[in-house]
Short mmCIF file of C-alpha atoms in Angstrom, two decimals:
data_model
loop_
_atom_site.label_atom_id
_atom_site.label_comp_id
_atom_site.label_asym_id
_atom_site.label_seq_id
_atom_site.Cartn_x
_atom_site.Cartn_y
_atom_site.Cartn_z
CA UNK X 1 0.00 0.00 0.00
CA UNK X 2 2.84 2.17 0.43
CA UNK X 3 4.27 1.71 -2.70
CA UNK X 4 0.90 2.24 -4.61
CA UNK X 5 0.70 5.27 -2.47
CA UNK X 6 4.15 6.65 -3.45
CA UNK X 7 3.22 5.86 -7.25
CA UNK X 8 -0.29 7.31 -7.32
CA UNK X 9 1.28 10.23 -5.98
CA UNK X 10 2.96 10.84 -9.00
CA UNK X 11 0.23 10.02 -10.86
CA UNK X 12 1.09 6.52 -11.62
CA UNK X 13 -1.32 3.56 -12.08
CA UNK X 14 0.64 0.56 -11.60
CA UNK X 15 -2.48 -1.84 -13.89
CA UNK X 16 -0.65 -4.84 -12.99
CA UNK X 17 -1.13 -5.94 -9.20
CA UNK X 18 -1.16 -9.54 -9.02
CA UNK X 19 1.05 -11.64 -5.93
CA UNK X 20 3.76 -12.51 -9.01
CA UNK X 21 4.51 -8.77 -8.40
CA UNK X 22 5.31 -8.39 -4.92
CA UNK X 23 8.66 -9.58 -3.59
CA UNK X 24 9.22 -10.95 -0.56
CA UNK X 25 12.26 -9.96 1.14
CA UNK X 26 14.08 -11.69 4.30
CA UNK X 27 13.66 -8.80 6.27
CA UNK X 28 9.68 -8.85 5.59
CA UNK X 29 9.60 -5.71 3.94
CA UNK X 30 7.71 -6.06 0.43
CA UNK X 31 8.64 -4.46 -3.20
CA UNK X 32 6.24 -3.66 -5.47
CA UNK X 33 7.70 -5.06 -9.15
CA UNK X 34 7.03 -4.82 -12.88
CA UNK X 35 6.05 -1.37 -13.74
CA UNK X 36 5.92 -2.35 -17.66
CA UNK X 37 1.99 -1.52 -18.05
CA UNK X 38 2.04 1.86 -15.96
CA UNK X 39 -0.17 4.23 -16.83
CA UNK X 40 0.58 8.09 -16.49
CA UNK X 41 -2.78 10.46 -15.79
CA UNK X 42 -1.52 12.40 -18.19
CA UNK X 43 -1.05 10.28 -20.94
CA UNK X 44 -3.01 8.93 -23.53
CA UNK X 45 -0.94 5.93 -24.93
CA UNK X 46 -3.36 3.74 -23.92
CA UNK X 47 -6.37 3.32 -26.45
CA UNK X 48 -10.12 3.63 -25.46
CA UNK X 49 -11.25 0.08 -25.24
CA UNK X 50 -7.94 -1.39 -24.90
CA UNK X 51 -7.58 -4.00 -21.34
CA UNK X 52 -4.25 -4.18 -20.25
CA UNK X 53 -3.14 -6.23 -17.35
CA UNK X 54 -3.50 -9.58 -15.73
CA UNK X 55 -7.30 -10.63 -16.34
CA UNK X 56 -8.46 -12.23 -12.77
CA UNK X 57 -6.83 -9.25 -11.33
CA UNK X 58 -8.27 -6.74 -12.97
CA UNK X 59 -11.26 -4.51 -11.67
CA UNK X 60 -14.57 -4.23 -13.55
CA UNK X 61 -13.58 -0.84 -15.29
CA UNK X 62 -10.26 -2.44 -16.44
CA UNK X 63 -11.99 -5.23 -18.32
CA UNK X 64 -14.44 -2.94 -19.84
CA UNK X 65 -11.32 -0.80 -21.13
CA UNK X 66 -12.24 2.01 -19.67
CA UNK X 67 -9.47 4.62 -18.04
CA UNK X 68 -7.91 3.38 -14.48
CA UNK X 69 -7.53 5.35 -11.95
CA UNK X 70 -5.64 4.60 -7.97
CA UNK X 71 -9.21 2.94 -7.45
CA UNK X 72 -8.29 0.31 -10.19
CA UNK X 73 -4.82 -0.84 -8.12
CA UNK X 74 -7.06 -0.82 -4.87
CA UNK X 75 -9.46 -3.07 -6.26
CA UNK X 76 -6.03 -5.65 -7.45
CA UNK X 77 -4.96 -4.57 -4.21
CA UNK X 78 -8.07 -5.86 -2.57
CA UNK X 79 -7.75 -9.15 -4.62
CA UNK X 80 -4.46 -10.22 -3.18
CA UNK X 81 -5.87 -9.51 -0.02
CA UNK X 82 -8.08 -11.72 -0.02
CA UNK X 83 -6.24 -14.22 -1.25
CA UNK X 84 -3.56 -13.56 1.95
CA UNK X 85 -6.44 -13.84 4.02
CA UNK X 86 -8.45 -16.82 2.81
CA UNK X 87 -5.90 -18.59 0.46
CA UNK X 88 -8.82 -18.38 -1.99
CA UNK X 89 -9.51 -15.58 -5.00
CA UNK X 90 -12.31 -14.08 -4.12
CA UNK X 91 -14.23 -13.90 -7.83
CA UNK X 92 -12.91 -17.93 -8.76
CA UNK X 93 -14.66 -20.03 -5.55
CA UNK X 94 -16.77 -22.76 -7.49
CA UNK X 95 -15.57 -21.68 -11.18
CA UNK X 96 -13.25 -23.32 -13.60
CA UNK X 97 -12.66 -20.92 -16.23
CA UNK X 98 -11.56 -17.58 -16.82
CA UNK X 99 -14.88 -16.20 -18.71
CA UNK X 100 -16.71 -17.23 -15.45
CA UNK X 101 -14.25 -15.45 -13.60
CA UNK X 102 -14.54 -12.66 -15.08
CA UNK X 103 -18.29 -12.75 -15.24
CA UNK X 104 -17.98 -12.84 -11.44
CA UNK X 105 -15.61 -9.94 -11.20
CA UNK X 106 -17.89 -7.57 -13.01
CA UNK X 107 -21.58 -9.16 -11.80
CA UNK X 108 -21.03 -11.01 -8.31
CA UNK X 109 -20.25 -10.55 -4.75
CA UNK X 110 -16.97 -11.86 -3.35
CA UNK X 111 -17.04 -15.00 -2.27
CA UNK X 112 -18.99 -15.66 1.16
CA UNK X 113 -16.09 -14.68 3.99
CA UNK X 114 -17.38 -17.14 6.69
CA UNK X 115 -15.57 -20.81 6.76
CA UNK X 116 -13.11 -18.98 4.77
CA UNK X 117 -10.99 -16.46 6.98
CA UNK X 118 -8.65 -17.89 9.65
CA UNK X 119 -9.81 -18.05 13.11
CA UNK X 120 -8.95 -15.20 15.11
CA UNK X 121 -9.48 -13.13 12.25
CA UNK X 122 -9.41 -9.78 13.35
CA UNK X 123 -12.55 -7.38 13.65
CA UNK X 124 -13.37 -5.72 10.50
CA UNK X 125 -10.97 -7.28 8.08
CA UNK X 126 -13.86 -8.71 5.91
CA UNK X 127 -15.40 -4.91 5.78
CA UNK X 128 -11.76 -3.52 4.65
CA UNK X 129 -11.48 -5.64 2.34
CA UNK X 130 -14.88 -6.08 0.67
CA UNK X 131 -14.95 -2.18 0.47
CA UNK X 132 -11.61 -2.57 -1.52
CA UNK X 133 -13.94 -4.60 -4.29
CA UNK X 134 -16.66 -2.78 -5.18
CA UNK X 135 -18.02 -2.82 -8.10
CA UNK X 136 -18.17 0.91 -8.26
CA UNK X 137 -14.64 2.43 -8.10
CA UNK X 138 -16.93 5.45 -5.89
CA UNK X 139 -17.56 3.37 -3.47
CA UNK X 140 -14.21 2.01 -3.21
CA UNK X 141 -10.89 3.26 -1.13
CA UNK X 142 -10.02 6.06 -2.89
CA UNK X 143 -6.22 5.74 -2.19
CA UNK X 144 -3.97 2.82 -1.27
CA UNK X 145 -3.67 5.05 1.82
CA UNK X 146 -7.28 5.23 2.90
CA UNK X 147 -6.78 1.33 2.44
CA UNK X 148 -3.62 0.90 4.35
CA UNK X 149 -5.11 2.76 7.26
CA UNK X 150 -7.85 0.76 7.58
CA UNK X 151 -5.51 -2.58 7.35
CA UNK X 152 -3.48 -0.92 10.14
CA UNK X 153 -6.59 -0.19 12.53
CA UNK X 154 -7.55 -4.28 11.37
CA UNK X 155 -3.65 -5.31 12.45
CA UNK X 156 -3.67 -3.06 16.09
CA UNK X 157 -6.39 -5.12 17.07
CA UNK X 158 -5.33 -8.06 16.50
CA UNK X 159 -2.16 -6.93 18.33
CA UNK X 160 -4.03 -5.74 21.40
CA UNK X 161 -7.49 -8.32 21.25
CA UNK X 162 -7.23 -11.32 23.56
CA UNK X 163 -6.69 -14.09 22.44
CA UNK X 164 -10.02 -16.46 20.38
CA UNK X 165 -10.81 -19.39 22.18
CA UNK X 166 -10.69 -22.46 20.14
CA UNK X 167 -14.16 -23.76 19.04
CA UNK X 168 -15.54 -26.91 20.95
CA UNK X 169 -14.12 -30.24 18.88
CA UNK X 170 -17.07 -31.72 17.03
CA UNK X 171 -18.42 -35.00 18.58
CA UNK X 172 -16.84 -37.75 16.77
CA UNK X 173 -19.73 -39.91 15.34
CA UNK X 174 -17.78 -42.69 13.78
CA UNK X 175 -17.01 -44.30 17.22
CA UNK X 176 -18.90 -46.46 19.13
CA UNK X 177 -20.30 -45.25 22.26
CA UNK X 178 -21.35 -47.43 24.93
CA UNK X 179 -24.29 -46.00 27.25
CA UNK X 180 -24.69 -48.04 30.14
CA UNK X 181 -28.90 -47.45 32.33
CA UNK X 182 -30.20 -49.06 35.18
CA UNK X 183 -32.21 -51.60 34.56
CA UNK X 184 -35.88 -50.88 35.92
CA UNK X 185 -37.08 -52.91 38.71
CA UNK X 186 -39.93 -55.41 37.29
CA UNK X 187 -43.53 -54.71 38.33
CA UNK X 188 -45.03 -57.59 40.75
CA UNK X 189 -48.04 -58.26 42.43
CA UNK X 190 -48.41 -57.33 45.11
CA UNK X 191 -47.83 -59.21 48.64
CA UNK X 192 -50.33 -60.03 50.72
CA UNK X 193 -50.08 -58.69 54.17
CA UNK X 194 -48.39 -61.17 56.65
CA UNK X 195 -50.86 -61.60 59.28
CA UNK X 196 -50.04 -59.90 62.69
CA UNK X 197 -47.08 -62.07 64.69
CA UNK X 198 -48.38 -63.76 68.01
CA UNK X 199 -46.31 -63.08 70.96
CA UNK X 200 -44.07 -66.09 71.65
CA UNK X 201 -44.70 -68.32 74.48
CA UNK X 202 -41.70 -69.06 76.44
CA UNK X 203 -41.52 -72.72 77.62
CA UNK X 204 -41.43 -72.71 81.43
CA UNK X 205 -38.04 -74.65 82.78
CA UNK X 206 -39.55 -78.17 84.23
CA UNK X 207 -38.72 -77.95 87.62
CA UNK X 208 -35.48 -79.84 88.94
CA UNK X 209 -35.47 -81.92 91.88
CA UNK X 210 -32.61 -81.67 94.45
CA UNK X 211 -31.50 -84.98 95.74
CA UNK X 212 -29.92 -85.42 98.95
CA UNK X 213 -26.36 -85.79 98.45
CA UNK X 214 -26.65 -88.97 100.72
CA UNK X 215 -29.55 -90.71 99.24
CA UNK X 216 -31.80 -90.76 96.34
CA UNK X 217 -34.77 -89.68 97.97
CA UNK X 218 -35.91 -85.83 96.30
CA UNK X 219 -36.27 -83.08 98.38
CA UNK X 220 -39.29 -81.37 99.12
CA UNK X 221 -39.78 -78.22 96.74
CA UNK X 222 -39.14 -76.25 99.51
CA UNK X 223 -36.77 -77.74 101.68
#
């Protein structure tokens, strides 16, 4: 963004942002390459009707052939976005060839964001982004700066937010799962009564004699 900034302050349209033009350096900074199909506001080299660039890249007005402006590189811009952030283009999700990309480009909405973006996303990336391709270069960023500062306001909070809590694992339904219940008592008929208990008898001890110790005659009961 700062490099489209720097060239669409000197009234340059770069026409060609695509992810084959941005270098990588070990540092991490990034260059913006390949300025072969630049367009000067002041010049008219470029016929009326004439599309110039790489075709899934290109906004709406650039594959009409009509003039680009800074809006056309945010819309690119916007494109290789997306792609950072989902690892999909936005315009090619569920088409094969490049006439139904392109039919997407000028007629659809980006692809849908959800199941897409990586979780922990940060707040109002998919906004940012989306803004960057609208259909209308109006309603667009108007400058790769507008749309850096909004990308910087998307990267503070995902500095600063706390962390995202990882979603709940999905039950795994291809094992078996043993559930183990109490069996329920079985129903019977019910008991009669027992009839009240009688209170016990206890046998009386049959009375012992005492015998004289010197004959075998028994003793009186109370002798």
């Amino acid at each position: 963004c700062d490099a489209l900034q720097y060239a669409h302050a000197r009234g340059l349209v770069h026409r060609d942002i695509k992810p084959a033009n941005l270098f990588l350096e070990n540092s991490g900074g990034v260059r913006l390459l390949d300025f072969g199909m630049v367009r000067m506001a002041s010049s008219a080299l470029t016929r009326a009707g004439e599309t110039v660039g790489t075709l899934n890249y290109m906004a709406p007005e650039q594959i009409r052939g009509e003039t680009c402006t800074p809006a056309t590189d945010v819309f690119a811009a916007g494109i290789v976005f997306y792609r950072l952030s989902t690892n999909q283009h936005p315009f090619s999700v569920g088409k094969k060839s490049l006439p139904e990309i392109l039919s997407a480009i000028l007629f659809e909405a980006p692809a849908a964001w959800e199941g897409l973006a990586p979780l922990g996303a940060p707040e109002g990336l998919e906004f940012v982004i989306r803004r960057a391709l609208e259909k209308d270069p109006r309603k667009r960023w108007q400058s790769a700066g507008e749309l850096r500062q909004a990308l910087s306001l998307c990267r503070f909070t995902l500095e600063h937010a706390p962390a995202a809590e990882p979603p709940p694992a999905p039950a795994d339904l291809e094992k078996t799962k043993v559930v183990r219940r109490t069996p329920a008592a079985p129903v019977s008929a019910p008991r009669p009564e027992p009839a009240p208990a009688r209170p016990a008898v206890r046998p009386q001890p049959a009375p012992q004699a005492r015998f004289c110790p010197s004959c075998t005659h028994a003793n009186s009961p109370d002798a």
